[in-house]
mmCIF file of C-alpha atoms in Angstrom:
data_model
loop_
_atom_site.group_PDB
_atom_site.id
_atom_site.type_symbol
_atom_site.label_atom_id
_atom_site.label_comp_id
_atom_site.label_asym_id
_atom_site.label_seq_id
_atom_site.Cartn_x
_atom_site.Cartn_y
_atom_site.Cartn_z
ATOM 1 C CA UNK T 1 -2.968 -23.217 -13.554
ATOM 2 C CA UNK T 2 -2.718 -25.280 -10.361
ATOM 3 C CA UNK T 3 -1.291 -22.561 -8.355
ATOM 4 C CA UNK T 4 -2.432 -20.123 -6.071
ATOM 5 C CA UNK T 5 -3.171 -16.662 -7.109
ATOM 6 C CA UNK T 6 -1.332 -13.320 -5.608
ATOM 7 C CA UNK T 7 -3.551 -11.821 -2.894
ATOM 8 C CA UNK T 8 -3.362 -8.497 -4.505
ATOM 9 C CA UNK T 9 -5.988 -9.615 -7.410
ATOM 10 C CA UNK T 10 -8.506 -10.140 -4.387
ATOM 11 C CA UNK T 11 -7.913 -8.241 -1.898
ATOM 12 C CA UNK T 12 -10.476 -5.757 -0.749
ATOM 13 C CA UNK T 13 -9.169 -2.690 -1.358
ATOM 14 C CA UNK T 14 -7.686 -3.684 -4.573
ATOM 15 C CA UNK T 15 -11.306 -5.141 -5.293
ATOM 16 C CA UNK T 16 -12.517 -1.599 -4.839
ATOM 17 C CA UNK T 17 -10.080 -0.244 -6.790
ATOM 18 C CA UNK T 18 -10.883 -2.676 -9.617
ATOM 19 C CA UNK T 19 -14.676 -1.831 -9.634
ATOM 20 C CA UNK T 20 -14.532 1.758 -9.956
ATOM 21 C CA UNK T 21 -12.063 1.566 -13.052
ATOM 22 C CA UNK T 22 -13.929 -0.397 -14.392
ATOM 23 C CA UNK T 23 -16.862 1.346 -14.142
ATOM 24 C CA UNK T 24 -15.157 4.259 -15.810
ATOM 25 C CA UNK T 25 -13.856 2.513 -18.217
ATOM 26 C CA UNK T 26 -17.203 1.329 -19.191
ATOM 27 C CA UNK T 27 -18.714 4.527 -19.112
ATOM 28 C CA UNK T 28 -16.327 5.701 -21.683
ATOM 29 C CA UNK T 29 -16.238 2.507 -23.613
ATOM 30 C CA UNK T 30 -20.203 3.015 -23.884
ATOM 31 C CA UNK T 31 -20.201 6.603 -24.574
ATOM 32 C CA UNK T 32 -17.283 6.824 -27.154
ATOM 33 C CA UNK T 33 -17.261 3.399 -28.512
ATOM 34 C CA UNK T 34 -21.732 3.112 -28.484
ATOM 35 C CA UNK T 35 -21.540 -0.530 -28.805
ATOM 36 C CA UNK T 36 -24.692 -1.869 -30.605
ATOM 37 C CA UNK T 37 -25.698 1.238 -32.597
ATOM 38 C CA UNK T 38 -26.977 2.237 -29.039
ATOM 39 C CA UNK T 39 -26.876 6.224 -29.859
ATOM 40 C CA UNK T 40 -29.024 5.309 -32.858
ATOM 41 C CA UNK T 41 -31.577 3.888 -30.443
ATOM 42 C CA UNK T 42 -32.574 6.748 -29.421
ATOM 43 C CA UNK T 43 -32.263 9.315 -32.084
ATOM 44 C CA UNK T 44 -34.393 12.032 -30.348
ATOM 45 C CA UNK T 45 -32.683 12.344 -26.628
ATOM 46 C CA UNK T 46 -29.962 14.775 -26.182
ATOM 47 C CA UNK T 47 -26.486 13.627 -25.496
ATOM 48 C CA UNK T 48 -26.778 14.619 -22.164
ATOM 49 C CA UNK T 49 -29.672 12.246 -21.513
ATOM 50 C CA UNK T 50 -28.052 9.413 -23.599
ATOM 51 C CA UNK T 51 -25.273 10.005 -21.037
ATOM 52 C CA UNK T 52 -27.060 9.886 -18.142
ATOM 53 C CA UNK T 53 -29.214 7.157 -19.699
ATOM 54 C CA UNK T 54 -26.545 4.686 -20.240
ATOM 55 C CA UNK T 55 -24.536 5.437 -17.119
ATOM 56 C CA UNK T 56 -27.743 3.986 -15.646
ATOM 57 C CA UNK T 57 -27.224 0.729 -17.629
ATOM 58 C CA UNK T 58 -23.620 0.580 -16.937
ATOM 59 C CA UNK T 59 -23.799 1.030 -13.342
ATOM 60 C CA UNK T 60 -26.605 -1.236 -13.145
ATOM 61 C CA UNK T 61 -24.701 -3.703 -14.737
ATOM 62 C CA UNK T 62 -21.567 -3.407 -12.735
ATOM 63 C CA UNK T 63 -23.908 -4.425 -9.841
ATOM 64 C CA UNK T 64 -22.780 -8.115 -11.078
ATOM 65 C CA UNK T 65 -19.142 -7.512 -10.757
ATOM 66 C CA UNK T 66 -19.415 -5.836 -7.127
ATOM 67 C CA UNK T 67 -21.715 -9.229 -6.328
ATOM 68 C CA UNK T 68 -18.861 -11.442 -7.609
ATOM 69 C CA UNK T 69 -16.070 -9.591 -5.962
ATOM 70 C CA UNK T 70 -17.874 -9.358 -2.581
ATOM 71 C CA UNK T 71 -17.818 -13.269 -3.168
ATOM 72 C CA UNK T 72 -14.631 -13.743 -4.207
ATOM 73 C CA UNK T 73 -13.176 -11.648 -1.615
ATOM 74 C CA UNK T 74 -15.512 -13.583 1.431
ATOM 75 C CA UNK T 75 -14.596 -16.827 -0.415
ATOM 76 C CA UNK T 76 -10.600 -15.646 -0.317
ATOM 77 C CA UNK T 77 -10.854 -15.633 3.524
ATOM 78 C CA UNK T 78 -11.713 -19.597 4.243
ATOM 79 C CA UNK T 79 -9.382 -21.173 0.794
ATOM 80 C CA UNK T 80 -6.603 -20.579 -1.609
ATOM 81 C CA UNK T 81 -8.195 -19.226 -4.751
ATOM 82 C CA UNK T 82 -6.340 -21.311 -8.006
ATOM 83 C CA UNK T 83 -5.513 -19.398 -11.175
ATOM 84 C CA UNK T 84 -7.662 -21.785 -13.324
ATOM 85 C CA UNK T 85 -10.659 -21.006 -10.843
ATOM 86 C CA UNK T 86 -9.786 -17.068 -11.228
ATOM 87 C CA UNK T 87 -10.155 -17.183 -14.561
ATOM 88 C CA UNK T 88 -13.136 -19.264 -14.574
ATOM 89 C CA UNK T 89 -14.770 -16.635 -12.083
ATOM 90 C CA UNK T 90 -13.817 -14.192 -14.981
ATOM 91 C CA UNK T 91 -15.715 -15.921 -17.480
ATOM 92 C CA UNK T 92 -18.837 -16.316 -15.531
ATOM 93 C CA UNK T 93 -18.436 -12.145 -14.681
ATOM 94 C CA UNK T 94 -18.893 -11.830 -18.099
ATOM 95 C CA UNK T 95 -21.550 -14.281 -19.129
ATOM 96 C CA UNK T 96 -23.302 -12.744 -16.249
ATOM 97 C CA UNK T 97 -22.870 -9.417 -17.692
ATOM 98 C CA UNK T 98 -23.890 -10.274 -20.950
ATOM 99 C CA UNK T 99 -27.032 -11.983 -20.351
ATOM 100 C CA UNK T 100 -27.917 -9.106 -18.329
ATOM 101 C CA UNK T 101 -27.280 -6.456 -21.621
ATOM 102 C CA UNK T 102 -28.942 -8.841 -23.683
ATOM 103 C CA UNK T 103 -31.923 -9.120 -21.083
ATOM 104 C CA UNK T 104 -31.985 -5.438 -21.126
ATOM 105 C CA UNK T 105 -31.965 -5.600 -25.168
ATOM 106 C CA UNK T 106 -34.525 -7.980 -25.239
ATOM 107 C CA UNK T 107 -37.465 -6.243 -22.774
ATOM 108 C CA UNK T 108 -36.257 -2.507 -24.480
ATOM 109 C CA UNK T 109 -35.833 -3.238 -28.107
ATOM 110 C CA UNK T 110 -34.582 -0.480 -30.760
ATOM 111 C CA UNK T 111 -37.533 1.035 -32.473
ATOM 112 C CA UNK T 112 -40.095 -1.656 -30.758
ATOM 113 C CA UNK T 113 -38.573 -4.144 -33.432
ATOM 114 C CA UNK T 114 -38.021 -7.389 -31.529
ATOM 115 C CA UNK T 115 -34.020 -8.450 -32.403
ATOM 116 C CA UNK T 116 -32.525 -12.220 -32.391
ATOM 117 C CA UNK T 117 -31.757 -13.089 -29.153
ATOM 118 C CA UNK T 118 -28.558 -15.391 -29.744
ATOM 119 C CA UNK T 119 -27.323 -12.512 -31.657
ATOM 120 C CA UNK T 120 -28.147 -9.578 -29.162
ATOM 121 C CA UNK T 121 -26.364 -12.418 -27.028
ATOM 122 C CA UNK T 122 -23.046 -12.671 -29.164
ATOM 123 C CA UNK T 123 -22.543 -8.480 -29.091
ATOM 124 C CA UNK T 124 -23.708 -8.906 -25.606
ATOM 125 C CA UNK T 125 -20.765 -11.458 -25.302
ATOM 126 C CA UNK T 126 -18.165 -9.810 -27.505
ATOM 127 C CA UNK T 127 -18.481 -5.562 -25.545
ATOM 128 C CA UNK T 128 -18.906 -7.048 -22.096
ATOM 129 C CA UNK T 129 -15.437 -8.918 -22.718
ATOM 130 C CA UNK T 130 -14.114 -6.295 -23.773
ATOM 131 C CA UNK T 131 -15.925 -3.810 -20.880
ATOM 132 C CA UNK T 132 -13.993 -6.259 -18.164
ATOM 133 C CA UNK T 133 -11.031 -8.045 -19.637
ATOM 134 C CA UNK T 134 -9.440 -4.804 -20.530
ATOM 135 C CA UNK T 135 -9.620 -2.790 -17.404
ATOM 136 C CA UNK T 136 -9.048 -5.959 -15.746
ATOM 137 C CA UNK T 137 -5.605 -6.633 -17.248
ATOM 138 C CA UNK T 138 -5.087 -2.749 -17.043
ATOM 139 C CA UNK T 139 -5.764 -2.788 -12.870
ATOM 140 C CA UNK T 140 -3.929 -6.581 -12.952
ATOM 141 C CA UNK T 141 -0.455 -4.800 -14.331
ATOM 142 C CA UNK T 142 -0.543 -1.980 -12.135
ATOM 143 C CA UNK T 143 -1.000 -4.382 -9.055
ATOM 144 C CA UNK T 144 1.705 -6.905 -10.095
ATOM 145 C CA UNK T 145 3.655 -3.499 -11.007
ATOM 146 C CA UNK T 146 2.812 -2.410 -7.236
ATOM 147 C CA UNK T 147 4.042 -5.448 -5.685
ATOM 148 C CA UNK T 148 6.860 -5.477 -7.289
ATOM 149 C CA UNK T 149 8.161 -2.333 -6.296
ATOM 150 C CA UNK T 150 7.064 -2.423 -2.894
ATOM 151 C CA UNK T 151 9.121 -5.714 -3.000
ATOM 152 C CA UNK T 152 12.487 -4.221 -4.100
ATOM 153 C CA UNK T 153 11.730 -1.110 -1.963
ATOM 154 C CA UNK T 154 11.441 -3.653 0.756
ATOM 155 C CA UNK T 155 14.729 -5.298 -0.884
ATOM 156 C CA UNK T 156 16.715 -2.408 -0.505
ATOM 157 C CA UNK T 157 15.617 -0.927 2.689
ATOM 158 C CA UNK T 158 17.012 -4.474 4.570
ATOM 159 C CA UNK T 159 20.337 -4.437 2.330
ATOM 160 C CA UNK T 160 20.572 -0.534 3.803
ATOM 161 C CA UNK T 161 19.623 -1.932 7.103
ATOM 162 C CA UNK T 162 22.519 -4.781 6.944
ATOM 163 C CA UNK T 163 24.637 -2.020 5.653
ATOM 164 C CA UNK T 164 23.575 0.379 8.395
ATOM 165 C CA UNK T 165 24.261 -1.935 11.106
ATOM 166 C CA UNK T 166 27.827 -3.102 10.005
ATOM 167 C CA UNK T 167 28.669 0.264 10.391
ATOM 168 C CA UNK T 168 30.812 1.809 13.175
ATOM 169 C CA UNK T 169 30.117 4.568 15.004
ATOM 170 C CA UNK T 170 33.272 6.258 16.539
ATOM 171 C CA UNK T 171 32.811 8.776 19.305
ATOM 172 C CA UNK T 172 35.703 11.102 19.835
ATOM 173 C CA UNK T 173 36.273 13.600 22.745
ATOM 174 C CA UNK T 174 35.918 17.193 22.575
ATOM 175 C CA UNK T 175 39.176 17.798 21.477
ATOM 176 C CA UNK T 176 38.927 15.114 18.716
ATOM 177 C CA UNK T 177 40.569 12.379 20.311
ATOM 178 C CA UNK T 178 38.932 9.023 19.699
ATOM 179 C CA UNK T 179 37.302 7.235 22.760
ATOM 180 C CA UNK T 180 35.127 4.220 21.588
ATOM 181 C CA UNK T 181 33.966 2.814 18.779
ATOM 182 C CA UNK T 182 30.432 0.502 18.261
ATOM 183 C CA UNK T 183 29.048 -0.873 16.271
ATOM 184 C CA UNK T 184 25.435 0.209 14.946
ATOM 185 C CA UNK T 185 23.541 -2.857 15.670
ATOM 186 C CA UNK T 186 24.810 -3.065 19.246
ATOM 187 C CA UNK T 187 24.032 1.075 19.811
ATOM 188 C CA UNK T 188 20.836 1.684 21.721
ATOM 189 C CA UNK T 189 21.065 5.177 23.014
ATOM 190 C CA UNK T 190 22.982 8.272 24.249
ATOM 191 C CA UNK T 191 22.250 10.561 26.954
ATOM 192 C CA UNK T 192 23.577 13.354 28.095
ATOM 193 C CA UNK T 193 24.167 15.605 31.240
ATOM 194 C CA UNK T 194 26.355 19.639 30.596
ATOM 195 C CA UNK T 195 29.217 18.969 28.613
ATOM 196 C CA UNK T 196 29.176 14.818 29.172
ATOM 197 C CA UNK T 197 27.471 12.320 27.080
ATOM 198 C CA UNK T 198 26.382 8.235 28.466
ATOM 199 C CA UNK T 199 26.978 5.856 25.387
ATOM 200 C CA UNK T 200 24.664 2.983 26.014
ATOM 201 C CA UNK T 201 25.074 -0.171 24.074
ATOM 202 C CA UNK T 202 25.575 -4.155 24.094
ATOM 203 C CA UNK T 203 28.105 -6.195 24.584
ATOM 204 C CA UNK T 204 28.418 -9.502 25.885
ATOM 205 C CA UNK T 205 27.675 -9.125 29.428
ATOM 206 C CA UNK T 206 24.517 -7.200 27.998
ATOM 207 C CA UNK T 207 23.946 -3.268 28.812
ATOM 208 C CA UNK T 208 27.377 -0.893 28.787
ATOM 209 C CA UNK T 209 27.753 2.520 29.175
ATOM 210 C CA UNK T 210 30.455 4.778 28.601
ATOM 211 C CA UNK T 211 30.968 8.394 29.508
ATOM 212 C CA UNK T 212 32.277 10.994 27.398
ATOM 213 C CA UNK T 213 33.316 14.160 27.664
ATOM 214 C CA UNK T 214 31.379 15.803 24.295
ATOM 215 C CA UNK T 215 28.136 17.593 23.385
ATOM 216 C CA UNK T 216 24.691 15.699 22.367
ATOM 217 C CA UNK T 217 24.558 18.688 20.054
ATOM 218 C CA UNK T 218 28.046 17.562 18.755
ATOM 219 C CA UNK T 219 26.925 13.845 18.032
ATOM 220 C CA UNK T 220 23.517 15.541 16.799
ATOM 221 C CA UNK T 221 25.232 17.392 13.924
ATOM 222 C CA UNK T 222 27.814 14.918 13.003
ATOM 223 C CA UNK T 223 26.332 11.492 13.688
ATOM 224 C CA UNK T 224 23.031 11.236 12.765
ATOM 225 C CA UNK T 225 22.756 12.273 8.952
ATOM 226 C CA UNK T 226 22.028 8.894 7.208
ATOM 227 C CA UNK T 227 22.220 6.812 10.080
ATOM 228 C CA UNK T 228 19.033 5.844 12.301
ATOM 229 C CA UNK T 229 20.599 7.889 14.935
ATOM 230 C CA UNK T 230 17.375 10.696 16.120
ATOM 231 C CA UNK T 231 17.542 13.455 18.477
ATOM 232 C CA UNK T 232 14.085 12.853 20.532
ATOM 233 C CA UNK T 233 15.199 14.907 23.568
ATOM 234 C CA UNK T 234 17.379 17.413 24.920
ATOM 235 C CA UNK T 235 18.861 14.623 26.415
ATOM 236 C CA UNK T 236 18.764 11.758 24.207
ATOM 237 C CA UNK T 237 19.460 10.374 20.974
ATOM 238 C CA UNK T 238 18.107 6.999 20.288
ATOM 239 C CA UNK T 239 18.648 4.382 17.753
ATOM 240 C CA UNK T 240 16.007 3.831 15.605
ATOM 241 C CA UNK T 241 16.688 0.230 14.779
ATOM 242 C CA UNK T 242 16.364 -0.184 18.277
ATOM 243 C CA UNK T 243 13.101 0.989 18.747
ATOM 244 C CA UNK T 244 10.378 -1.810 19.556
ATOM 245 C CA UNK T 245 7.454 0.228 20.716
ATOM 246 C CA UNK T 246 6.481 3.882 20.737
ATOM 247 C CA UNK T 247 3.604 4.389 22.843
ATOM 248 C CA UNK T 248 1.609 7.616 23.362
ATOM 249 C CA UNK T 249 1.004 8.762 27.293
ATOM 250 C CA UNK T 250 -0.303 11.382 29.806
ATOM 251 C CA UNK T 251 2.484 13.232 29.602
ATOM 252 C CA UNK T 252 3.510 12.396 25.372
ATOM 253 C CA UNK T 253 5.237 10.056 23.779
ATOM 254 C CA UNK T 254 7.791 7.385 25.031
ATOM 255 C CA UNK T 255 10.120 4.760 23.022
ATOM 256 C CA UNK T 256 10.387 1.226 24.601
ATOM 257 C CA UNK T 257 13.880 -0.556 23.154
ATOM 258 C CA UNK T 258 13.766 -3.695 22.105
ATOM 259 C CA UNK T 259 16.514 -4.508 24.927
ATOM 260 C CA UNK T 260 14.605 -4.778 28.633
ATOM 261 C CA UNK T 261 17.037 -3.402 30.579
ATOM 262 C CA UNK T 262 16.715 0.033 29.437
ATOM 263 C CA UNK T 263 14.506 2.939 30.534
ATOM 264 C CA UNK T 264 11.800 4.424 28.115
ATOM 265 C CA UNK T 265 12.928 7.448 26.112
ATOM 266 C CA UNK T 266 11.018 10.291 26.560
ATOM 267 C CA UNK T 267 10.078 12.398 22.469
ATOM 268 C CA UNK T 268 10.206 15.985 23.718
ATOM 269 C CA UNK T 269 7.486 18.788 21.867
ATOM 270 C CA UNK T 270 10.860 20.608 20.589
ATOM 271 C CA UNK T 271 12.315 17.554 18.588
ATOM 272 C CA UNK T 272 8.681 16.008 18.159
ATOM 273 C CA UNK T 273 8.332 16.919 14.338
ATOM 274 C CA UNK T 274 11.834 16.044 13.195
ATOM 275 C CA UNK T 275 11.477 12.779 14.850
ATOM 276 C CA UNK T 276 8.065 11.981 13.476
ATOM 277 C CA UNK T 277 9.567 12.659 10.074
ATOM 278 C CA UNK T 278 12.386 9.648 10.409
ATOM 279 C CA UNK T 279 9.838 7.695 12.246
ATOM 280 C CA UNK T 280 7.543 7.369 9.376
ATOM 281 C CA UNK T 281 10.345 5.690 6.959
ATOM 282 C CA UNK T 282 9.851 2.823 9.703
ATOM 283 C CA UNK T 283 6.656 2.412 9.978
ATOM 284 C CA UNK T 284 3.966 1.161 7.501
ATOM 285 C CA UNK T 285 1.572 4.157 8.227
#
């Protein structure tokens, strides 16, 4: 009970999330369900005003969860929030909830006949528990389900990347005779000029090139299927695991490598789209 809490139970978007299920889920609980004989309350409305009626309430009263979440999110920011904490800021959701319903019981009593207020209190207590803790739990599973696959997504992606980059990459001439071999990780980029391709990579005395008689279309169709390997240019095909910055310019959009002593690659308009399309399965966006 000690320890910290994961972020995704208060973070603000997943805060956001949490209040408007919630709120649906209270709108149905209190429309289906009609805790404290509430539909017999008012016999003579229609169900379209008891619906719109008691959306009212239930909205109203969710104004105490947004309050406490706007809190708990602000108070996230400046200290670690502890599990036995969490669930104590649970329990005060709900007494706040419930003295709220049982407020609103007590000022707009059924029939004008005044009720008990420790036992408008206890229903009070008992729906309002069961208005928050079960959409709670419901939004908590799905986030710890979230996290958990983004995790193993995450998992695999570097096990591919480890895989990916113990891979090597063999570049033969245009008649099929080998000429080099590198290794993925130490690849940075090809460029090409006619019928000859520049292999650019790392070695130990840093940048290398090596020219080779073959077509960038040639290396296009046979080396870059499931390898980070991208036609951006006419003249280029860069490693996308080498790829540090891509910046946007006058004139389009550039690739800085991660290694300084290489030029920035320009993303032509004709390979722009297909290159966008592996780009986003390395970025977050």
């Amino acid at each position: 009970m000690d320890g910290k809490i994961p972020a995704y139970l208060y973070e603000k978007r997943n805060s956001i999330k949490t209040i408007l299920f919630t709120a649906l889920f209270a709108l149905l609980f209190i429309n289906l369900f009609q805790p404290f004989g509430s539909r017999d309350w008012y016999p003579g409305i229609s169900d379209t005003k008891y619906f719109a009626f008691s959306s009212l309430i239930i909205l109203t009263g969710m104004l105490v969860v947004v309050i406490s979440r706007m809190i708990l999110t602000a108070y996230s920011k400046k200290r670690d929030v502890l599990y036995w904490q969490y669930v104590l800021w649970i329990l005060c959701e709900v007494v706040s909830m419930a003295v709220f319903y049982t407020l609103f019981a007590r000022f707009f009593p059924k029939d004008g006949i005044e009720r008990d207020i420790s036992e408008i209190f206890r229903q009070s207590l008992f729906n309002t528990a069961l208005v928050l803790l079960l959409p709670y739990a419901i939004t908590w599973l799905y986030f710890s389900w979230k996290e958990k696959s983004t995790l193993l997504e995450h998992i695999e992606q570097e096990k591919s990347a480890d895989t990916r980059a113990k891979t090597l990459i063999a570049f033969p001439d245009e008649k099929g005779d080998l000429k080099i071999s590198v290794m993925l990780e130490n690849l940075l980029y090809i460029e090409s000029a006619d019928n000859y391709a520049t292999i650019f990579y790392l070695n130990k005395s840093g940048v290398s090139k090596f020219l080779l008689r073959n077509s960038l279309k040639w290396m296009e169709e046979h080396l870059t299927k499931d390898t980070p390997l991208i036609r951006c240019h006419r003249s280029y095909i860069v490693n996308m695991d080498k790829v540090k910055i891509l910046k946007k310019i006058k004139g389009g959009i550039v690739l800085e490598l991660d290694e300084g002593r290489t030029p920035d690659i320009p993303v032509s308009k004709t390979y722009y789209e297909s290159f966008m399309h592996k780009f986003s399965h390395y970025s977050l966006i």
